[in-house]
Amino acid sequence: MKLCMIGTGYVGLVSGVCFSDLGNQVICVDKDLTKINKLQNGFIPIYEPGLNELVKKNIKNKRLFFSNDLKNSIKKSDIIFICVGTPTKKGGSSADLSQIYKVAYQISKSINKFKIIITKSTVPVTTGDEIEKILLKNNSSKKFSVVSNPEFLREGEAIRDFIYPDRVVVGSNDKKSNKILKNLYSPLITKGAKYVHTSRRAAELIKYASNAFLATKITFINELANLCEKTNINIDDISIGMGLDQRIGSRFLRAGPAYGGSCFPKDTKAITSTADKFKTNLSVIKSVIKSNENRSKLLLKRVYGALNNRIKNKKISFLGVTFKANTDDMRDSSSLTMIPELSKRGANISYYDPTGIKKEFNKLKNVNFAKSISTCLEKADLIIIHTEWNDFKSLDFKKINKNKKTTIFDMRNLYLPEKMIKKKIKYLSVGRGT
């Protein structure tokens, strides 16, 4: 099939590349000409394992193309995916849909035959209705179908999630588009993916509801970890005991820093904003948002305690600063709260992340990027394991422990407290009474 992906951000690029790998002809469109030129030359703007190889392979096989010519790309394609950003509105909590509606208007002027217009971006309920209204201003309803087809890609696992999804959700209000999309996704359905057909509005809400529930699980286990610390209980035991209940499941029950990234923070806010619009109070999700916002402050208090509230001139080393492993995404990472606050209090901060230097810290006083783990940890008073990269799961503590005063604060519970005690290492973790 001939597909057009509008927007080469995380969703548009990964989805477009994977669709081309399934044998479709795909044009990925972006208004940023510099970005398009780089992509055409095989340069990938995001860190995602395996993506670079797939891009080169499908460019070579002439199934994947990059362009900044939106009008012609739409005309050449049968199915148009809208994959532009829907960030939180400045000063508010609702989703900013300005890019979505701008793209819908541009599509409306370029429809030359029947097109399926799909929102792949995460959008609030009724967005599809608004897109339909925009398209109807310049076109007959027989010329297009508006569909919601949310993505469920995890950063760092996106290619696997696309090829082996739990489910494919398609929200359409007509049989024709549903039949075409079921055919498009047939290679994944034959591998075991469940195909779920719903109304368009239901598909829009499924994405938000899923992310809000996962964010709730993370926040729930983080709050239980606070209780475990007060009662000398190991949160790992609680997670295992709960997770074995099939009604609950073990995933997203790992205590640690606040949730971050491109989805959970903005999507939890957006769903409560939509509910407020329809005069419904999603009080549970509102509590999740508030608790998550307080999480970094709570962990900072433990950092202060570990240093006896003497922060000035102390060397603090951060291992990992992204919101999770296997991504270079800094959006809403708790390090963006912690590092500036510690810098203000006079700490000397060194950080190492496998994805390199971060512009977010460039202007901060006494904050430096280390080119290696060993350089980062040199003469540290406190080592914070912030992100669960594999690089940090087997550190040589004998070398680190040359500085007997070093304390390790393992925010991801990568190590066992009893082993640290045996090695006479000052060790703190989350929710284990240590």
C-alpha positions as CSV (number, residue, x, y, z in Angstrom):
1,M,0.0,0.0,0.0
2,K,1.1,3.6,-0.5
3,L,1.4,5.4,2.9
4,C,2.2,8.9,3.9
5,M,3.5,9.7,7.4
6,I,3.2,13.4,8.3
7,G,5.7,14.2,11.0
8,T,9.0,12.4,11.5
9,G,9.1,12.5,15.3
10,Y,9.3,9.3,17.3
11,V,5.9,7.9,16.3
12,G,6.0,8.9,12.6
13,L,9.5,7.8,11.9
14,V,9.3,4.4,13.7
15,S,5.9,3.6,12.3
16,G,6.8,4.7,8.8
17,V,10.0,2.7,8.8
18,C,8.3,-0.4,10.1
19,F,5.5,-0.2,7.6
20,S,8.0,0.0,4.8
21,D,9.7,-3.1,6.2
22,L,6.4,-4.9,5.9
23,G,6.5,-4.2,2.1
24,N,4.6,-1.0,1.8
25,Q,5.7,2.1,0.0
26,V,6.1,4.9,2.6
27,I,6.8,8.6,2.3
28,C,7.8,10.3,5.6
29,V,7.1,14.0,5.4
30,D,8.4,16.8,7.6
31,K,8.6,20.6,7.2
32,D,12.1,20.6,8.6
33,L,14.3,20.3,5.4
34,T,17.5,19.8,7.4
35,K,16.0,16.8,9.2
36,I,14.7,15.4,5.9
37,N,18.2,15.7,4.3
38,K,19.8,14.0,7.2
39,L,17.2,11.1,7.1
40,Q,17.8,10.7,3.4
41,N,21.5,10.2,4.2
42,G,20.7,7.6,6.9
43,F,21.2,9.9,9.9
44,I,18.7,9.2,12.6
45,P,17.7,12.1,14.9
46,I,16.5,9.8,17.8
47,Y,18.1,7.0,19.7
48,E,16.2,3.8,19.1
49,P,17.9,0.4,19.0
50,G,17.7,-1.2,15.5
51,L,16.1,1.8,13.7
52,N,19.2,2.9,11.9
53,E,19.6,-0.4,10.2
54,L,15.9,-0.6,9.1
55,V,16.1,2.9,7.6
56,K,19.1,2.1,5.5
57,K,17.7,-1.2,4.4
58,N,14.3,0.2,3.2
59,I,15.8,3.3,1.5
60,K,18.0,0.8,-0.4
61,N,15.0,-1.3,-1.3
62,K,13.2,1.8,-2.5
63,R,10.3,1.3,-0.1
64,L,11.1,4.3,2.2
65,F,11.3,7.9,1.1
66,F,11.6,11.2,2.9
67,S,10.2,14.5,1.7
68,N,9.2,18.0,2.7
69,D,6.7,18.3,-0.1
70,L,3.4,17.6,1.8
71,K,1.0,18.3,-1.1
72,N,2.5,15.8,-3.6
73,S,3.2,13.2,-0.9
74,I,-0.6,13.3,0.0
75,K,-1.6,13.0,-3.6
76,K,0.6,10.0,-4.2
77,S,-0.6,8.1,-1.1
78,D,-3.8,6.2,-0.3
79,I,-3.5,6.3,3.5
80,I,-2.3,9.4,5.4
81,F,-1.1,9.1,9.0
82,I,-1.0,12.2,11.1
83,C,1.9,11.9,13.5
84,V,2.6,15.4,14.6
85,G,3.1,16.4,18.3
86,T,0.3,17.1,20.8
87,P,2.2,18.7,23.7
88,T,0.6,20.1,26.8
89,K,-0.7,23.7,26.2
90,K,1.5,26.3,27.8
91,G,0.1,27.3,31.1
92,G,-2.6,24.6,31.0
93,S,-3.2,20.9,31.1
94,S,-5.0,20.2,27.8
95,A,-3.4,19.0,24.6
96,D,-2.2,21.5,22.1
97,L,-3.9,20.4,18.9
98,S,-2.7,23.3,16.7
99,Q,-0.4,21.1,14.6
100,I,-3.1,18.5,14.1
101,Y,-5.6,21.0,12.8
102,K,-3.0,22.7,10.6
103,V,-2.1,19.4,9.0
104,A,-5.8,18.5,8.5
105,Y,-6.3,21.9,6.7
106,Q,-3.4,21.1,4.4
107,I,-4.7,17.6,3.7
108,S,-8.1,19.1,2.8
109,K,-6.6,21.0,0.0
110,S,-4.7,18.0,-1.5
111,I,-7.3,15.3,-1.7
112,N,-7.4,14.1,-5.3
113,K,-9.1,10.6,-4.7
114,F,-10.4,8.6,-1.8
115,K,-8.1,8.8,1.2
116,I,-8.0,7.3,4.6
117,I,-6.9,9.9,7.1
118,I,-5.5,8.4,10.3
119,T,-4.6,10.1,13.6
120,K,-1.6,8.2,14.9
121,S,-0.8,11.1,17.3
122,T,-2.4,10.8,20.8
123,V,-5.4,13.1,20.7
124,P,-8.4,13.7,23.0
125,V,-11.9,12.4,22.4
126,T,-13.7,14.2,19.6
127,T,-10.5,15.3,17.7
128,G,-11.5,13.0,14.8
129,D,-14.8,14.8,14.6
130,E,-13.0,18.2,14.3
131,I,-10.7,16.8,11.6
132,E,-13.7,15.6,9.7
133,K,-15.3,19.1,9.9
134,I,-12.1,20.7,8.5
135,L,-11.9,18.2,5.6
136,L,-15.6,18.6,4.7
137,K,-15.0,22.3,4.0
138,N,-13.2,21.5,0.8
139,N,-14.3,17.9,0.1
140,S,-17.3,15.6,-0.2
141,S,-17.6,13.0,2.6
142,K,-17.2,10.3,-0.1
143,K,-13.7,11.4,-0.7
144,F,-12.2,10.4,2.7
145,S,-12.6,8.5,5.9
146,V,-11.2,9.7,9.3
147,V,-9.8,7.0,11.5
148,S,-8.2,6.8,14.9
149,N,-5.3,4.3,15.1
150,P,-3.3,5.0,18.3
151,E,0.2,3.8,18.8
152,F,1.5,1.8,21.8
153,L,5.2,2.0,21.2
154,R,7.6,2.0,24.2
155,E,10.8,4.1,23.7
156,G,13.7,1.7,23.5
157,E,11.4,-1.2,22.5
158,A,9.6,0.5,19.7
159,I,10.5,-1.8,16.7
160,R,9.6,-4.9,18.7
161,D,6.4,-3.3,19.9
162,F,5.4,-2.5,16.3
163,I,6.2,-5.9,14.9
164,Y,4.8,-7.9,17.9
165,P,2.0,-5.7,19.3
166,D,-0.3,-6.7,22.1
167,R,-3.2,-5.3,20.0
168,V,-3.9,-3.1,17.0
169,V,-6.7,-0.7,17.8
170,V,-8.6,0.9,14.8
171,G,-11.4,3.3,15.5
172,S,-13.5,3.9,12.3
173,N,-17.1,4.6,11.7
174,D,-17.3,2.9,8.3
175,K,-16.7,-0.6,7.0
176,K,-14.6,0.3,4.0
177,S,-11.7,1.9,6.0
178,N,-11.8,-0.9,8.6
179,K,-11.4,-3.6,5.8
180,I,-8.5,-1.7,4.3
181,L,-6.7,-1.2,7.6
182,K,-7.2,-4.8,8.7
183,N,-5.5,-5.8,5.4
184,L,-2.7,-3.3,6.1
185,Y,-2.1,-4.8,9.5
186,S,-2.6,-8.5,8.4
187,P,1.2,-9.4,8.6
188,L,1.0,-8.5,12.3
189,I,-2.4,-10.1,12.9
190,T,-1.0,-13.4,11.5
191,K,1.8,-13.2,14.1
192,G,-0.8,-13.1,16.9
193,A,-1.7,-9.4,17.3
194,K,-5.3,-8.9,18.3
195,Y,-7.2,-6.6,16.0
196,V,-9.6,-4.4,17.9
197,H,-12.2,-2.5,15.9
198,T,-14.1,0.3,17.8
199,S,-15.8,3.6,17.2
200,R,-13.4,6.4,16.4
201,R,-14.0,8.1,19.8
202,A,-13.4,4.9,21.7
203,A,-10.0,4.4,20.0
204,E,-9.0,7.9,21.0
205,L,-9.9,7.2,24.6
206,I,-8.3,3.8,24.7
207,K,-4.8,5.4,24.3
208,Y,-5.3,7.9,27.1
209,A,-6.9,5.4,29.4
210,S,-4.0,2.9,28.9
211,N,-1.3,5.5,29.6
212,A,-3.2,6.9,32.6
213,F,-3.6,3.4,34.1
214,L,0.1,2.6,33.6
215,A,1.1,5.9,35.2
216,T,-1.2,5.0,38.1
217,K,0.6,1.7,38.6
218,I,4.0,3.4,38.7
219,T,2.7,6.0,41.2
220,F,1.0,3.4,43.3
221,I,4.1,1.3,43.8
222,N,6.2,4.5,44.5
223,E,3.8,5.5,47.2
224,L,3.9,1.9,48.7
225,A,7.7,2.2,48.6
226,N,7.4,5.3,50.9
227,L,5.5,3.1,53.4
228,C,8.0,0.3,53.1
229,E,10.8,2.6,54.0
230,K,9.0,3.6,57.2
231,T,8.1,0.0,58.1
232,N,11.4,-1.8,57.2
233,I,9.8,-3.9,54.4
234,N,11.4,-4.7,51.0
235,I,9.2,-3.2,48.2
236,D,10.6,-5.9,45.9
237,D,8.7,-8.5,47.9
238,I,5.5,-6.5,47.6
239,S,5.9,-6.1,43.8
240,I,6.5,-9.8,43.3
241,G,3.6,-10.8,45.6
242,M,1.2,-8.4,43.9
243,G,2.4,-9.0,40.4
244,L,1.8,-12.7,40.4
245,D,-1.9,-12.0,40.7
246,Q,-2.9,-12.2,37.0
247,R,-5.5,-9.5,37.6
248,I,-2.7,-7.0,38.5
249,G,0.4,-8.2,36.5
250,S,4.0,-7.5,37.4
251,R,4.8,-4.9,34.8
252,F,5.1,-1.2,35.9
253,L,5.4,-2.3,39.5
254,R,9.0,-1.2,40.0
255,A,9.6,1.5,42.5
256,G,11.9,4.4,41.5
257,P,11.9,8.0,40.3
258,A,8.8,9.8,39.0
259,Y,7.5,8.7,35.6
260,G,8.5,10.9,32.7
261,G,8.9,10.7,28.9
262,S,6.8,11.9,26.0
263,C,3.5,10.2,27.0
264,F,2.6,9.7,30.6
265,P,3.0,13.3,31.9
266,K,1.1,15.0,29.1
267,D,-1.5,12.3,28.6
268,T,-2.5,12.1,32.3
269,K,-3.0,15.9,32.2
270,A,-4.9,15.8,28.9
271,I,-7.4,13.1,30.0
272,T,-8.3,15.0,33.1
273,S,-8.7,18.2,31.1
274,T,-11.0,16.3,28.7
275,A,-13.0,15.0,31.6
276,D,-13.3,18.5,33.1
277,K,-14.7,19.6,29.7
278,F,-17.4,17.0,29.9
279,K,-18.0,17.8,33.6
280,T,-16.6,14.5,34.9
281,N,-14.1,14.4,37.7
282,L,-11.2,11.9,37.2
283,S,-10.1,12.2,40.8
284,V,-7.8,9.1,40.8
285,I,-5.8,10.3,37.9
286,K,-5.6,13.9,39.3
287,S,-4.1,12.4,42.5
288,V,-1.6,10.4,40.4
289,I,-0.4,13.6,38.7
290,K,0.0,15.4,42.0
291,S,1.8,12.4,43.6
292,N,4.2,12.1,40.7
293,E,5.0,15.8,40.7
294,N,6.0,15.4,44.4
295,R,8.1,12.3,43.8
296,S,11.3,14.1,42.7
297,K,11.1,16.4,45.8
298,L,10.8,13.4,48.0
299,L,13.8,11.7,46.5
300,L,15.8,15.0,46.8
301,K,15.1,15.0,50.5
302,R,16.7,11.5,50.7
303,V,19.7,12.9,48.8
304,Y,20.0,15.7,51.3
305,G,19.8,13.2,54.1
306,A,22.5,11.1,52.6
307,L,24.8,14.1,52.7
308,N,23.7,15.2,56.2
309,N,22.2,18.4,54.5
310,R,25.8,19.5,53.6
311,I,25.4,20.0,49.8
312,K,27.8,22.8,49.1
313,N,31.0,21.6,47.3
314,K,30.0,17.9,47.5
315,K,30.6,15.9,44.4
316,I,27.4,14.2,43.2
317,S,27.6,11.8,40.3
318,F,24.6,10.9,38.2
319,L,24.6,7.6,36.3
320,G,22.0,8.2,33.6
321,V,19.8,11.3,33.2
322,T,17.2,10.2,30.6
323,F,13.7,9.3,32.0
324,K,14.4,5.6,31.2
325,A,17.0,3.3,29.6
326,N,17.4,2.7,25.9
327,T,16.3,6.2,24.9
328,D,17.8,9.7,24.6
329,D,14.5,11.3,25.7
330,M,14.8,13.9,28.4
331,R,11.2,15.0,28.5
332,D,10.0,15.2,32.1
333,S,12.9,13.2,33.4
334,S,13.3,13.6,37.2
335,S,16.9,14.6,36.6
336,L,15.6,17.9,35.2
337,T,14.2,18.6,38.7
338,M,17.1,17.2,40.8
339,I,20.2,18.4,39.0
340,P,19.3,22.1,38.8
341,E,18.2,22.1,42.5
342,L,21.4,20.5,43.6
343,S,23.4,22.9,41.5
344,K,21.6,25.8,43.2
345,R,22.7,24.5,46.5
346,G,26.4,24.5,45.5
347,A,27.0,20.8,44.6
348,N,29.5,19.9,42.0
349,I,27.7,17.5,39.6
350,S,29.1,15.1,37.1
351,Y,26.8,13.0,34.9
352,Y,27.3,10.2,32.5
353,D,24.6,8.9,30.0
354,P,25.2,6.5,27.2
355,T,23.3,8.8,24.8
356,G,25.8,11.7,25.4
357,I,25.8,15.3,26.6
358,K,22.4,17.0,27.3
359,K,21.8,20.6,26.3
360,E,19.3,21.0,29.2
361,F,22.3,21.2,31.6
362,N,24.7,23.3,29.5
363,K,24.0,26.5,31.3
364,L,23.9,25.2,34.8
365,K,26.7,26.0,37.2
366,N,29.1,23.2,38.2
367,V,27.3,20.6,36.1
368,N,29.6,18.6,33.8
369,F,29.2,15.7,31.4
370,A,31.7,12.9,31.9
371,K,32.8,10.8,28.9
372,S,33.0,7.6,30.9
373,I,31.6,5.9,33.9
374,S,34.9,5.9,35.7
375,T,35.5,9.6,35.1
376,C,32.0,10.4,36.3
377,L,32.5,8.5,39.6
378,E,35.9,9.8,40.5
379,K,36.1,11.2,44.0
380,A,32.3,11.2,44.3
381,D,30.7,11.8,47.7
382,L,27.4,10.5,46.4
383,I,26.6,8.3,43.4
384,I,23.1,8.4,42.2
385,I,22.0,5.5,39.9
386,H,19.2,7.4,38.1
387,T,18.5,5.4,34.9
388,E,18.5,1.6,34.6
389,W,20.9,1.3,31.7
390,N,22.6,-2.1,31.4
391,D,25.9,-0.3,31.7
392,F,25.2,0.4,35.4
393,K,24.1,-3.1,36.4
394,S,27.5,-4.6,37.0
395,L,29.8,-1.8,38.4
396,D,33.1,-2.7,40.0
397,F,32.4,-1.5,43.6
398,K,35.8,-2.5,44.8
399,K,37.3,0.3,42.6
400,I,34.5,2.7,43.5
401,N,34.9,1.9,47.2
402,K,38.5,3.2,47.3
403,N,36.8,6.4,48.5
404,K,35.4,4.9,51.7
405,K,33.1,7.9,52.2
406,T,31.2,7.4,49.0
407,T,27.5,6.7,49.3
408,I,25.5,5.0,46.5
409,F,21.9,5.9,46.1
410,D,20.4,3.3,43.8
411,M,17.1,4.8,42.6
412,R,16.4,1.8,40.4
413,N,17.1,-1.0,42.9
414,L,19.6,-2.6,40.6
415,Y,21.6,-4.1,43.4
416,L,20.9,-6.2,46.5
417,P,21.3,-4.4,49.9
418,E,22.8,-7.5,51.6
419,K,25.6,-7.7,49.0
420,M,26.4,-4.0,49.5
421,I,26.5,-4.6,53.3
422,K,28.9,-7.5,52.9
423,K,31.2,-5.2,50.8
424,K,30.9,-2.5,53.4
425,I,29.5,0.0,51.0
426,K,27.2,2.8,52.1
427,Y,24.1,2.0,50.1
428,L,20.6,3.5,49.8
429,S,17.8,2.2,47.6
430,V,14.1,2.8,47.2
431,G,11.4,1.2,49.4
432,R,13.7,-1.3,51.0
433,G,14.2,0.3,54.4
434,T,17.7,1.3,53.3
